[in-house]
mmCIF file of C-alpha atoms in Angstrom:
data_model
loop_
_atom_site.group_PDB
_atom_site.id
_atom_site.type_symbol
_atom_site.label_atom_id
_atom_site.label_comp_id
_atom_site.label_asym_id
_atom_site.label_seq_id
_atom_site.Cartn_x
_atom_site.Cartn_y
_atom_site.Cartn_z
ATOM 1 C CA MET D 1 1.680 -24.372 -10.796
ATOM 2 C CA VAL D 2 0.327 -22.391 -8.025
ATOM 3 C CA ALA D 3 0.316 -24.708 -5.192
ATOM 4 C CA LEU D 4 -1.862 -23.496 -1.925
ATOM 5 C CA MET D 5 -2.075 -24.977 1.321
ATOM 6 C CA THR D 6 -4.400 -23.995 3.972
ATOM 7 C CA ALA D 7 -4.204 -24.565 8.429
ATOM 8 C CA ALA D 8 -7.380 -22.782 9.718
ATOM 9 C CA SER D 9 -11.026 -22.001 8.268
ATOM 10 C CA THR D 10 -10.565 -19.893 5.075
ATOM 11 C CA GLY D 11 -14.332 -17.309 6.213
ATOM 12 C CA GLY D 12 -12.773 -14.148 6.973
ATOM 13 C CA ALA D 13 -13.839 -12.797 10.777
ATOM 14 C CA SER D 14 -16.308 -9.791 10.040
ATOM 15 C CA SER D 15 -15.342 -6.735 11.856
ATOM 16 C CA LEU D 16 -18.930 -6.245 13.260
ATOM 17 C CA PRO D 17 -19.835 -9.716 14.847
ATOM 18 C CA GLY D 18 -23.574 -10.176 15.456
ATOM 19 C CA ALA D 19 -24.311 -7.005 13.649
ATOM 20 C CA ALA D 20 -28.011 -6.268 12.639
ATOM 21 C CA PRO D 21 -29.141 -5.788 9.542
ATOM 22 C CA GLY D 22 -28.280 -2.368 7.637
ATOM 23 C CA ALA D 23 -25.535 -1.971 10.316
ATOM 24 C CA ARG D 24 -22.726 -0.207 8.876
ATOM 25 C CA HIS D 25 -18.948 0.990 10.136
ATOM 26 C CA TRP D 26 -16.226 2.234 9.064
ATOM 27 C CA VAL D 27 -13.121 0.676 6.307
ATOM 28 C CA ASN D 28 -10.864 1.945 4.858
ATOM 29 C CA THR D 29 -11.170 1.597 1.077
ATOM 30 C CA TRP D 30 -7.818 2.999 0.473
ATOM 31 C CA ALA D 31 -4.476 3.457 2.124
ATOM 32 C CA THR D 32 -0.515 4.029 1.057
ATOM 33 C CA MET D 33 2.030 2.942 3.736
ATOM 34 C CA PRO D 34 3.704 6.516 5.154
ATOM 35 C CA GLN D 35 7.820 7.346 4.659
ATOM 36 C CA LEU D 36 10.493 9.814 5.497
ATOM 37 C CA THR D 37 10.798 11.571 2.520
ATOM 38 C CA GLU D 38 14.346 11.134 0.811
ATOM 39 C CA PRO D 39 15.725 14.087 -0.602
ATOM 40 C CA GLY D 40 15.830 12.686 -4.133
ATOM 41 C CA ASN D 41 11.862 12.053 -3.575
ATOM 42 C CA MET D 42 11.246 16.194 -2.439
ATOM 43 C CA PRO D 43 8.431 18.305 -3.978
ATOM 44 C CA PRO D 44 10.479 19.604 -7.245
ATOM 45 C CA ALA D 45 11.544 22.982 -7.392
ATOM 46 C CA PRO D 46 10.588 25.329 -6.367
ATOM 47 C CA PHE D 47 8.524 23.933 -4.156
ATOM 48 C CA THR D 48 11.177 22.488 -1.285
ATOM 49 C CA GLN D 49 12.643 25.233 -0.475
ATOM 50 C CA GLU D 50 15.465 25.798 2.143
ATOM 51 C CA LYS D 51 13.652 25.404 5.426
ATOM 52 C CA ALA D 52 10.358 24.514 4.234
ATOM 53 C CA VAL D 53 7.832 22.927 1.455
ATOM 54 C CA LEU D 54 4.614 23.319 -0.323
ATOM 55 C CA VAL D 55 4.467 27.252 0.460
ATOM 56 C CA ASP D 56 1.702 28.529 -0.574
ATOM 57 C CA SER D 57 0.814 25.943 -2.693
ATOM 58 C CA THR D 58 -1.828 23.730 -4.091
ATOM 59 C CA LEU D 59 -1.529 19.529 -3.854
ATOM 60 C CA ARG D 60 -3.520 17.570 -6.256
ATOM 61 C CA GLN D 61 -3.311 14.170 -5.961
ATOM 62 C CA THR D 62 -5.453 10.788 -7.485
ATOM 63 C CA VAL D 63 -6.007 7.574 -5.412
ATOM 64 C CA ARG D 64 -7.955 4.529 -6.425
ATOM 65 C CA VAL D 65 -10.305 2.976 -4.047
ATOM 66 C CA THR D 66 -11.455 -0.360 -3.760
ATOM 67 C CA VAL D 67 -14.569 -0.473 -2.254
ATOM 68 C CA GLY D 68 -17.228 2.581 -2.704
ATOM 69 C CA GLY D 69 -20.027 3.968 -0.566
ATOM 70 C CA ASP D 70 -21.395 7.269 -0.622
ATOM 71 C CA ARG D 71 -19.506 8.459 2.615
ATOM 72 C CA LEU D 72 -16.456 8.759 3.164
ATOM 73 C CA ARG D 73 -13.257 10.337 5.223
ATOM 74 C CA LEU D 74 -9.242 11.083 5.092
ATOM 75 C CA ARG D 75 -6.487 10.670 6.641
ATOM 76 C CA PHE D 76 -3.531 12.652 6.560
ATOM 77 C CA SER D 77 -0.495 11.555 8.224
ATOM 78 C CA ASN D 78 2.707 13.556 9.614
ATOM 79 C CA ALA D 79 4.124 10.469 11.063
ATOM 80 C CA PHE D 80 7.575 11.397 9.901
ATOM 81 C CA GLY D 81 7.124 15.536 9.928
ATOM 82 C CA GLY D 82 10.315 17.587 11.580
ATOM 83 C CA ALA D 83 6.739 20.694 12.289
ATOM 84 C CA PRO D 84 3.201 20.418 13.070
ATOM 85 C CA LEU D 85 1.532 20.268 9.195
ATOM 86 C CA PRO D 86 -1.137 23.328 8.840
ATOM 87 C CA LEU D 87 -3.857 21.881 6.068
ATOM 88 C CA THR D 88 -5.447 25.043 4.646
ATOM 89 C CA SER D 89 -8.127 23.536 3.360
ATOM 90 C CA VAL D 90 -9.437 20.400 1.186
ATOM 91 C CA SER D 91 -11.554 19.032 -0.970
ATOM 92 C CA VAL D 92 -12.203 16.085 -3.206
ATOM 93 C CA ALA D 93 -13.237 15.878 -6.406
ATOM 94 C CA ARG D 94 -14.126 13.509 -9.359
ATOM 95 C CA PRO D 95 -10.806 13.203 -11.664
ATOM 96 C CA ALA D 96 -11.447 14.711 -14.682
ATOM 97 C CA GLY D 97 -12.466 11.564 -16.932
ATOM 98 C CA GLY D 98 -12.328 8.866 -14.300
ATOM 99 C CA ARG D 99 -8.605 9.073 -14.603
ATOM 100 C CA ALA D 100 -5.633 8.578 -12.393
ATOM 101 C CA GLY D 101 -2.679 11.442 -12.698
ATOM 102 C CA ALA D 102 -5.094 13.638 -13.916
ATOM 103 C CA ALA D 103 -4.507 17.062 -13.183
ATOM 104 C CA GLY D 104 -8.266 18.545 -13.772
ATOM 105 C CA ILE D 105 -11.422 17.123 -11.983
ATOM 106 C CA GLU D 106 -15.100 17.363 -13.392
ATOM 107 C CA PRO D 107 -16.409 20.664 -12.950
ATOM 108 C CA GLY D 108 -19.077 20.393 -10.161
ATOM 109 C CA SER D 109 -18.037 17.343 -8.498
ATOM 110 C CA ALA D 110 -15.444 19.629 -6.252
ATOM 111 C CA ARG D 111 -16.818 19.039 -2.140
ATOM 112 C CA PRO D 112 -15.069 21.119 0.789
ATOM 113 C CA VAL D 113 -13.531 18.706 3.729
ATOM 114 C CA THR D 114 -13.885 19.904 7.187
ATOM 115 C CA PHE D 115 -12.176 18.525 10.351
ATOM 116 C CA GLN D 116 -14.773 19.142 13.061
ATOM 117 C CA GLY D 117 -16.547 21.468 11.330
ATOM 118 C CA ALA D 118 -13.656 23.658 9.605
ATOM 119 C CA ARG D 119 -12.005 24.261 6.868
ATOM 120 C CA SER D 120 -8.400 24.001 8.081
ATOM 121 C CA THR D 121 -6.527 21.457 10.519
ATOM 122 C CA VAL D 122 -3.118 21.042 12.351
ATOM 123 C CA VAL D 123 -1.745 18.115 12.142
ATOM 124 C CA PRO D 124 0.718 17.451 15.181
ATOM 125 C CA VAL D 125 4.094 15.878 14.531
ATOM 126 C CA GLY D 126 4.319 12.071 14.601
ATOM 127 C CA ALA D 127 0.428 12.074 14.525
ATOM 128 C CA GLN D 128 -2.370 11.334 11.686
ATOM 129 C CA ALA D 129 -5.936 13.664 10.913
ATOM 130 C CA VAL D 130 -9.027 12.938 10.036
ATOM 131 C CA SER D 131 -11.513 14.220 8.246
ATOM 132 C CA ASP D 132 -14.686 14.810 9.728
ATOM 133 C CA PRO D 133 -17.536 12.244 7.639
ATOM 134 C CA LEU D 134 -18.004 14.188 4.153
ATOM 135 C CA PRO D 135 -21.656 12.710 1.863
ATOM 136 C CA PHE D 136 -19.504 11.800 -1.847
ATOM 137 C CA ARG D 137 -20.309 8.837 -4.035
ATOM 138 C CA VAL D 138 -17.531 6.702 -4.610
ATOM 139 C CA ALA D 139 -17.451 3.658 -6.743
ATOM 140 C CA ALA D 140 -15.639 0.462 -6.453
ATOM 141 C CA GLY D 141 -12.206 0.532 -8.229
ATOM 142 C CA GLY D 142 -13.083 4.331 -9.348
ATOM 143 C CA ASN D 143 -10.482 7.462 -8.955
ATOM 144 C CA LEU D 144 -10.661 9.855 -6.337
ATOM 145 C CA THR D 145 -8.765 13.141 -6.438
ATOM 146 C CA VAL D 146 -7.572 14.679 -3.259
ATOM 147 C CA THR D 147 -6.393 18.451 -3.463
ATOM 148 C CA THR D 148 -5.017 20.076 -0.659
ATOM 149 C CA TYR D 149 -3.864 24.469 -0.340
ATOM 150 C CA LEU D 150 -1.066 24.406 2.784
ATOM 151 C CA ALA D 151 -0.737 28.634 2.868
ATOM 152 C CA GLU D 152 2.280 28.314 5.437
ATOM 153 C CA GLY D 153 3.910 24.856 3.701
ATOM 154 C CA GLN D 154 5.045 22.946 6.394
ATOM 155 C CA ALA D 155 8.017 24.513 8.093
ATOM 156 C CA SER D 156 10.898 20.822 7.498
ATOM 157 C CA LEU D 157 12.288 19.329 5.569
ATOM 158 C CA ASP D 158 11.320 15.904 6.805
ATOM 159 C CA ILE D 159 7.997 14.906 5.533
ATOM 160 C CA THR D 160 5.557 12.264 5.061
ATOM 161 C CA SER D 161 4.661 10.836 1.812
ATOM 162 C CA HIS D 162 4.697 7.546 0.118
ATOM 163 C CA PRO D 163 7.418 7.799 -2.813
ATOM 164 C CA GLY D 164 6.260 4.806 -4.975
ATOM 165 C CA SER D 165 3.245 6.167 -5.695
ATOM 166 C CA ARG D 166 3.322 4.888 -9.454
ATOM 167 C CA THR D 167 0.479 7.502 -9.720
ATOM 168 C CA THR D 168 1.000 12.082 -10.549
ATOM 169 C CA SER D 169 0.541 14.319 -8.706
ATOM 170 C CA HIS D 170 0.070 18.219 -9.738
ATOM 171 C CA LEU D 171 2.142 20.748 -7.604
ATOM 172 C CA LEU D 172 0.592 24.698 -8.555
ATOM 173 C CA ALA D 173 1.789 27.533 -6.745
ATOM 174 C CA GLY D 174 -1.395 29.609 -4.634
ATOM 175 C CA ARG D 175 -4.935 27.888 -4.033
ATOM 176 C CA HIS D 176 -6.513 26.007 -6.432
ATOM 177 C CA VAL D 177 -8.556 23.864 -4.578
ATOM 178 C CA ASP D 178 -11.577 23.772 -6.353
ATOM 179 C CA ALA D 179 -9.748 25.075 -10.032
ATOM 180 C CA VAL D 180 -10.750 22.712 -12.443
ATOM 181 C CA ASP D 181 -7.794 22.881 -14.403
ATOM 182 C CA LEU D 182 -3.934 23.514 -12.962
ATOM 183 C CA PRO D 183 -2.296 24.801 -16.005
ATOM 184 C CA GLY D 184 1.011 24.995 -15.406
ATOM 185 C CA ALA D 185 0.943 22.770 -12.713
ATOM 186 C CA THR D 186 4.000 20.618 -12.155
ATOM 187 C CA PRO D 187 3.912 17.007 -12.134
ATOM 188 C CA THR D 188 6.020 14.336 -9.705
ATOM 189 C CA ASP D 189 5.267 10.716 -8.736
ATOM 190 C CA HIS D 190 4.703 10.448 -5.740
ATOM 191 C CA TRP D 191 2.188 11.335 -2.716
ATOM 192 C CA TYR D 192 2.552 13.500 -0.103
ATOM 193 C CA PHE D 193 0.216 13.127 3.261
ATOM 194 C CA LEU D 194 -2.336 11.384 2.706
ATOM 195 C CA SER D 195 -2.233 8.095 3.855
ATOM 196 C CA GLY D 196 -6.450 6.553 3.879
ATOM 197 C CA VAL D 197 -9.564 7.120 2.599
ATOM 198 C CA GLU D 198 -11.950 5.379 4.318
ATOM 199 C CA THR D 199 -15.662 4.609 3.517
ATOM 200 C CA TRP D 200 -19.091 3.936 5.595
ATOM 201 C CA ALA D 201 -19.833 0.492 3.980
ATOM 202 C CA PRO D 202 -22.414 -2.460 5.382
ATOM 203 C CA ALA D 203 -20.964 -4.002 8.171
ATOM 204 C CA ARG D 204 -20.746 -7.209 6.372
ATOM 205 C CA THR D 205 -17.989 -5.641 4.739
ATOM 206 C CA ASP D 206 -13.819 -6.543 5.253
ATOM 207 C CA ALA D 207 -10.649 -5.451 4.248
ATOM 208 C CA ILE D 208 -7.556 -6.974 3.147
ATOM 209 C CA ALA D 209 -4.293 -5.490 4.094
ATOM 210 C CA VAL D 210 -1.746 -6.008 2.094
ATOM 211 C CA VAL D 211 2.434 -5.974 2.954
ATOM 212 C CA GLY D 212 5.457 -5.971 1.930
ATOM 213 C CA ASP D 213 8.290 -4.128 -0.485
ATOM 214 C CA SER D 214 8.304 -3.125 -4.029
ATOM 215 C CA LEU D 215 7.062 -6.563 -5.283
ATOM 216 C CA THR D 216 4.031 -5.217 -4.084
ATOM 217 C CA ASP D 217 4.562 -1.060 -3.993
ATOM 218 C CA GLY D 218 4.232 -1.398 -8.046
ATOM 219 C CA ARG D 219 8.220 -1.347 -9.359
ATOM 220 C CA GLY D 220 8.310 -2.572 -13.214
ATOM 221 C CA SER D 221 4.117 -1.915 -13.078
ATOM 222 C CA THR D 222 2.629 1.516 -15.273
ATOM 223 C CA THR D 223 2.183 4.371 -13.955
ATOM 224 C CA ASN D 224 -1.088 5.716 -13.664
ATOM 225 C CA GLY D 225 -2.160 2.246 -14.531
ATOM 226 C CA ASN D 226 -3.197 0.539 -11.180
ATOM 227 C CA ASP D 227 -1.843 -2.136 -12.283
ATOM 228 C CA ARG D 228 0.211 -3.229 -9.607
ATOM 229 C CA TRP D 229 -0.264 -7.163 -8.074
ATOM 230 C CA PRO D 230 -3.020 -6.293 -5.324
ATOM 231 C CA ASP D 231 -4.764 -3.937 -8.583
ATOM 232 C CA GLN D 232 -5.088 -6.882 -10.208
ATOM 233 C CA PHE D 233 -5.936 -8.313 -7.793
ATOM 234 C CA PHE D 234 -8.819 -6.410 -6.058
ATOM 235 C CA ASP D 235 -9.641 -6.939 -9.865
ATOM 236 C CA ARG D 236 -10.513 -10.393 -9.858
ATOM 237 C CA LEU D 237 -12.811 -10.045 -6.579
ATOM 238 C CA ARG D 238 -14.785 -7.766 -8.910
ATOM 239 C CA SER D 239 -15.597 -9.736 -11.550
ATOM 240 C CA ARG D 240 -16.725 -12.253 -8.772
ATOM 241 C CA PRO D 241 -20.810 -12.694 -8.631
ATOM 242 C CA GLY D 242 -21.828 -10.345 -7.167
ATOM 243 C CA GLY D 243 -18.573 -7.731 -7.831
ATOM 244 C CA ALA D 244 -16.076 -6.796 -5.063
ATOM 245 C CA VAL D 245 -18.894 -4.189 -2.827
ATOM 246 C CA ASP D 246 -17.131 -6.092 0.767
ATOM 247 C CA THR D 247 -13.685 -6.855 0.050
ATOM 248 C CA ALA D 248 -11.608 -3.654 -0.058
ATOM 249 C CA VAL D 249 -7.662 -4.172 -0.453
ATOM 250 C CA LEU D 250 -5.301 -2.236 1.094
ATOM 251 C CA ASN D 251 -1.523 -1.971 -0.487
ATOM 252 C CA GLN D 252 0.718 -1.327 2.524
ATOM 253 C CA ALA D 253 3.754 -2.090 1.287
ATOM 254 C CA ALA D 254 7.181 0.031 0.220
ATOM 255 C CA GLY D 255 9.891 -0.239 -2.407
ATOM 256 C CA GLY D 256 13.438 -1.129 -0.046
ATOM 257 C CA ASN D 257 11.050 -2.513 2.797
ATOM 258 C CA ARG D 258 12.558 -5.114 5.170
ATOM 259 C CA VAL D 259 10.925 -7.242 7.889
ATOM 260 C CA LEU D 260 13.835 -6.853 10.280
ATOM 261 C CA ASN D 261 15.516 -3.942 9.765
ATOM 262 C CA ASP D 262 14.318 -0.256 8.964
ATOM 263 C CA GLY D 263 15.605 0.322 5.269
ATOM 264 C CA LEU D 264 12.806 2.254 3.545
ATOM 265 C CA GLY D 265 10.626 2.954 6.020
ATOM 266 C CA PRO D 266 10.240 1.556 9.205
ATOM 267 C CA ASN D 267 10.447 -2.423 9.571
ATOM 268 C CA LEU D 268 7.510 -4.319 9.110
ATOM 269 C CA LEU D 269 7.759 -5.525 12.870
ATOM 270 C CA ALA D 270 7.894 -1.199 13.873
ATOM 271 C CA ARG D 271 4.955 -0.237 11.099
ATOM 272 C CA LEU D 272 3.075 -3.371 12.209
ATOM 273 C CA ASP D 273 0.448 -1.726 14.152
ATOM 274 C CA ARG D 274 0.025 1.704 12.580
ATOM 275 C CA ASP D 275 0.037 -0.097 8.657
ATOM 276 C CA VAL D 276 -2.877 -3.415 9.890
ATOM 277 C CA LEU D 277 -3.516 -3.093 13.021
ATOM 278 C CA ALA D 278 -5.089 -0.162 13.692
ATOM 279 C CA GLN D 279 -6.654 0.010 10.144
ATOM 280 C CA SER D 280 -10.414 0.181 9.598
ATOM 281 C CA GLY D 281 -11.788 -3.304 8.901
ATOM 282 C CA VAL D 282 -9.048 -5.376 8.396
ATOM 283 C CA ALA D 283 -9.986 -8.787 8.406
ATOM 284 C CA TRP D 284 -6.836 -10.850 6.008
ATOM 285 C CA LEU D 285 -3.476 -9.825 5.979
ATOM 286 C CA VAL D 286 -1.468 -11.437 2.987
ATOM 287 C CA ILE D 287 3.000 -10.750 3.554
ATOM 288 C CA LEU D 288 4.939 -11.080 1.032
ATOM 289 C CA GLU D 289 8.209 -9.201 2.638
ATOM 290 C CA GLY D 290 11.962 -11.032 3.494
ATOM 291 C CA VAL D 291 13.452 -11.204 -0.325
ATOM 292 C CA ASN D 292 15.444 -7.250 0.593
ATOM 293 C CA ASP D 293 16.314 -8.889 4.279
ATOM 294 C CA ILE D 294 18.620 -11.603 2.875
ATOM 295 C CA GLY D 295 19.367 -9.775 -0.150
ATOM 296 C CA THR D 296 20.446 -6.875 1.991
ATOM 297 C CA ALA D 297 22.811 -9.608 5.327
ATOM 298 C CA PRO D 298 26.049 -10.229 4.165
ATOM 299 C CA ALA D 299 26.542 -13.477 2.014
ATOM 300 C CA THR D 300 28.526 -15.756 4.276
ATOM 301 C CA PRO D 301 27.115 -19.571 5.658
ATOM 302 C CA ALA D 302 26.471 -17.724 9.670
ATOM 303 C CA ALA D 303 24.927 -14.324 8.336
ATOM 304 C CA GLN D 304 22.289 -15.831 5.951
ATOM 305 C CA GLN D 305 21.254 -19.277 8.765
ATOM 306 C CA ASP D 306 20.975 -16.211 11.269
ATOM 307 C CA VAL D 307 18.786 -13.366 8.552
ATOM 308 C CA ALA D 308 16.580 -16.944 7.872
ATOM 309 C CA ALA D 309 15.764 -17.759 10.853
ATOM 310 C CA ARG D 310 15.174 -14.499 12.198
ATOM 311 C CA LEU D 311 12.671 -13.863 9.811
ATOM 312 C CA ILE D 312 10.691 -16.961 10.611
ATOM 313 C CA ALA D 313 11.068 -15.379 14.412
ATOM 314 C CA ALA D 314 9.207 -12.332 12.968
ATOM 315 C CA TYR D 315 7.221 -14.272 10.620
ATOM 316 C CA GLU D 316 5.378 -15.893 14.195
ATOM 317 C CA GLN D 317 5.308 -12.733 15.852
ATOM 318 C CA ILE D 318 3.413 -11.327 13.236
ATOM 319 C CA VAL D 319 1.408 -14.148 13.081
ATOM 320 C CA VAL D 320 0.203 -13.998 17.294
ATOM 321 C CA ARG D 321 0.166 -10.449 16.873
ATOM 322 C CA ALA D 322 -3.164 -9.846 14.128
ATOM 323 C CA HIS D 323 -3.756 -12.996 16.050
ATOM 324 C CA ALA D 324 -4.403 -11.354 19.223
ATOM 325 C CA GLN D 325 -6.804 -8.732 16.830
ATOM 326 C CA GLY D 326 -9.088 -11.276 15.164
ATOM 327 C CA ILE D 327 -7.183 -11.348 11.837
ATOM 328 C CA LYS D 328 -6.298 -13.747 9.155
ATOM 329 C CA VAL D 329 -2.797 -14.421 8.543
ATOM 330 C CA TYR D 330 -1.593 -15.461 5.096
ATOM 331 C CA GLY D 331 1.853 -16.053 3.759
ATOM 332 C CA ALA D 332 3.322 -15.655 0.284
ATOM 333 C CA THR D 333 6.798 -17.454 -0.580
ATOM 334 C CA LEU D 334 9.294 -14.952 -1.471
ATOM 335 C CA LEU D 335 10.458 -14.685 -5.277
ATOM 336 C CA PRO D 336 13.297 -15.982 -6.682
ATOM 337 C CA PHE D 337 15.826 -13.746 -7.905
ATOM 338 C CA GLY D 338 18.571 -15.888 -9.496
ATOM 339 C CA GLY D 339 21.066 -13.289 -11.651
ATOM 340 C CA ASN D 340 20.065 -10.129 -9.164
ATOM 341 C CA GLU D 341 23.161 -8.250 -9.525
ATOM 342 C CA MET D 342 22.770 -6.528 -5.716
ATOM 343 C CA TYR D 343 21.274 -10.044 -4.282
ATOM 344 C CA ASP D 344 22.469 -13.113 -6.054
ATOM 345 C CA ASP D 345 26.020 -14.358 -4.699
ATOM 346 C CA PRO D 346 28.351 -16.695 -6.794
ATOM 347 C CA ALA D 347 27.653 -19.633 -4.107
ATOM 348 C CA GLY D 348 23.642 -19.505 -3.804
ATOM 349 C CA LEU D 349 24.041 -18.777 -0.058
ATOM 350 C CA ARG D 350 20.863 -16.664 -0.181
ATOM 351 C CA GLU D 351 19.020 -18.821 -2.357
ATOM 352 C CA GLU D 352 19.737 -21.874 -0.078
ATOM 353 C CA SER D 353 18.215 -18.844 2.361
ATOM 354 C CA ARG D 354 14.991 -18.164 0.478
ATOM 355 C CA ARG D 355 13.845 -21.618 -0.164
ATOM 356 C CA THR D 356 14.476 -22.228 3.503
ATOM 357 C CA VAL D 357 11.849 -19.564 4.305
ATOM 358 C CA ASN D 358 10.240 -20.449 1.428
ATOM 359 C CA ALA D 359 9.602 -24.009 3.092
ATOM 360 C CA TRP D 360 9.002 -23.004 6.364
ATOM 361 C CA ILE D 361 5.997 -20.864 4.868
ATOM 362 C CA ARG D 362 4.475 -23.729 2.985
ATOM 363 C CA ASP D 363 5.042 -26.530 6.327
ATOM 364 C CA SER D 364 5.046 -24.903 9.210
ATOM 365 C CA ASP D 365 0.947 -24.353 9.548
ATOM 366 C CA ARG D 366 1.316 -20.929 11.126
ATOM 367 C CA PHE D 367 -0.436 -19.261 8.597
ATOM 368 C CA ASP D 368 -3.861 -19.344 8.093
ATOM 369 C CA ALA D 369 -3.345 -20.095 4.496
ATOM 370 C CA VAL D 370 -0.002 -20.470 2.050
ATOM 371 C CA ILE D 371 -0.262 -18.721 -1.173
ATOM 372 C CA ASP D 372 2.506 -20.010 -2.952
ATOM 373 C CA PHE D 373 3.815 -17.024 -5.692
ATOM 374 C CA ASP D 374 7.645 -18.624 -6.105
ATOM 375 C CA ALA D 375 5.229 -21.281 -7.762
ATOM 376 C CA ALA D 376 3.353 -18.922 -9.361
ATOM 377 C CA VAL D 377 6.202 -16.951 -11.460
ATOM 378 C CA ARG D 378 9.492 -19.000 -11.168
ATOM 379 C CA ALA D 379 11.025 -20.380 -14.147
ATOM 380 C CA PRO D 380 10.743 -24.501 -14.978
ATOM 381 C CA ASP D 381 13.493 -24.642 -16.153
ATOM 382 C CA ALA D 382 15.385 -22.326 -13.854
ATOM 383 C CA PRO D 383 13.352 -22.527 -10.657
ATOM 384 C CA ARG D 384 15.534 -19.737 -9.135
ATOM 385 C CA ARG D 385 14.908 -17.438 -11.708
ATOM 386 C CA LEU D 386 12.082 -15.582 -12.197
ATOM 387 C CA LEU D 387 9.927 -16.768 -15.261
ATOM 388 C CA PRO D 388 11.539 -14.481 -18.325
ATOM 389 C CA ALA D 389 7.934 -13.077 -19.614
ATOM 390 C CA ALA D 390 7.762 -11.952 -16.019
ATOM 391 C CA ASP D 391 10.739 -10.458 -15.407
ATOM 392 C CA VAL D 392 10.850 -6.375 -15.726
ATOM 393 C CA GLY D 393 14.752 -6.925 -16.745
ATOM 394 C CA ASP D 394 16.545 -6.864 -13.589
ATOM 395 C CA HIS D 395 15.545 -10.759 -12.700
ATOM 396 C CA LEU D 396 14.289 -8.857 -9.284
ATOM 397 C CA HIS D 397 10.686 -7.178 -10.182
ATOM 398 C CA LEU D 398 7.939 -7.976 -12.594
ATOM 399 C CA ASN D 399 6.151 -6.121 -15.333
ATOM 400 C CA PRO D 400 2.160 -5.978 -15.486
ATOM 401 C CA TYR D 401 1.947 -9.696 -17.025
ATOM 402 C CA GLY D 402 3.864 -11.517 -13.927
ATOM 403 C CA TYR D 403 2.137 -8.987 -11.381
ATOM 404 C CA ARG D 404 -1.095 -10.811 -13.267
ATOM 405 C CA LEU D 405 0.396 -13.886 -12.610
ATOM 406 C CA LEU D 406 0.810 -12.907 -8.300
ATOM 407 C CA ALA D 407 -3.072 -11.642 -8.725
ATOM 408 C CA GLU D 408 -4.163 -14.661 -10.300
ATOM 409 C CA ALA D 409 -1.943 -16.681 -7.523
ATOM 410 C CA VAL D 410 -4.833 -15.843 -5.196
ATOM 411 C CA PRO D 411 -7.967 -17.834 -4.284
ATOM 412 C CA VAL D 412 -10.718 -15.499 -3.814
ATOM 413 C CA ARG D 413 -12.398 -17.871 -1.488
ATOM 414 C CA LEU D 414 -10.147 -17.514 1.028
ATOM 415 C CA PHE D 415 -11.785 -13.817 1.515
ATOM 416 C CA ARG D 416 -14.712 -14.306 2.610
#
């Protein structure tokens, strides 16, 4: 069924080795991969104008945190913005009914967010802003609402977002950061600007960063359902004795992303520092990425031999860079895509590349552990294809059941 190979001790290195009892540190409890927003993923009309976005507009977003806490801070990214990003006012609150994607908030729960004591800040081009610490209790696995008002908007059509949020956000003209309801708001299934939530956690608390493509970003999962495989794996962590009080899970994947070349977002080698090494409290890295590199390389023997060799070299680079920061690296085997209209070629050259890469992942001993996702979801009688019950229908992506199989394939013992 699911094979697991380990090459090193499975205990995650604490972010604060030898810390005194009661010591605490900042740990990301939620994060998402910032991207340059494509034209089709811009804020819907009338919130995208000829030269600016979200002018005099309120943006309400919900995110699901992993580990809980009673003190938090937010991170906003302008990594791909073509102009400074003025944040006029920001608040956090509990969403109505605790629901992901809710437009309303629980009455009386809104709290103002400040930046160096001020209600507003301007995020420079290419930069990020970290808020002041805010006393605000969030439960493990709970949803958090972040509402942002932009009086001036952002004076550019190059903006930073995460299009594959699988979560509904809400836009409304005017200033409504503390409003309990947003009647008439325009829904959109994207996140904009918000890139991280940190919690002030006990020293034993660490984070797992997961990098990948649409299979980790959750294409085929349920909008507002939080049933991507990292979500379902976090639920497994919570169910172990003591609950998931000390292990955050950060989904740093994006649909269309690649290891070697830019596509939807920078390539993994380029974004590793920002999306993994610079994240607070990361002790483990899980890599499930490479299918898009194989699938977009020409289906010729030379091109496929080249992409397989370059993927293997890239994985080695990632391991070296993460180990230098004390982060353990777990490699996941690539899933089958037989029958997919875009990636499967008649001669089976891309399948041969996938098998070559998977053999290296399993047998090279370069990773601290190997998680055999391929074995978890391939069809027993047709191993180059996905298990039919797990296939969303395109023979490349999974449905929520398929993502559950991936979550169940990850041994929780690897993370403590």
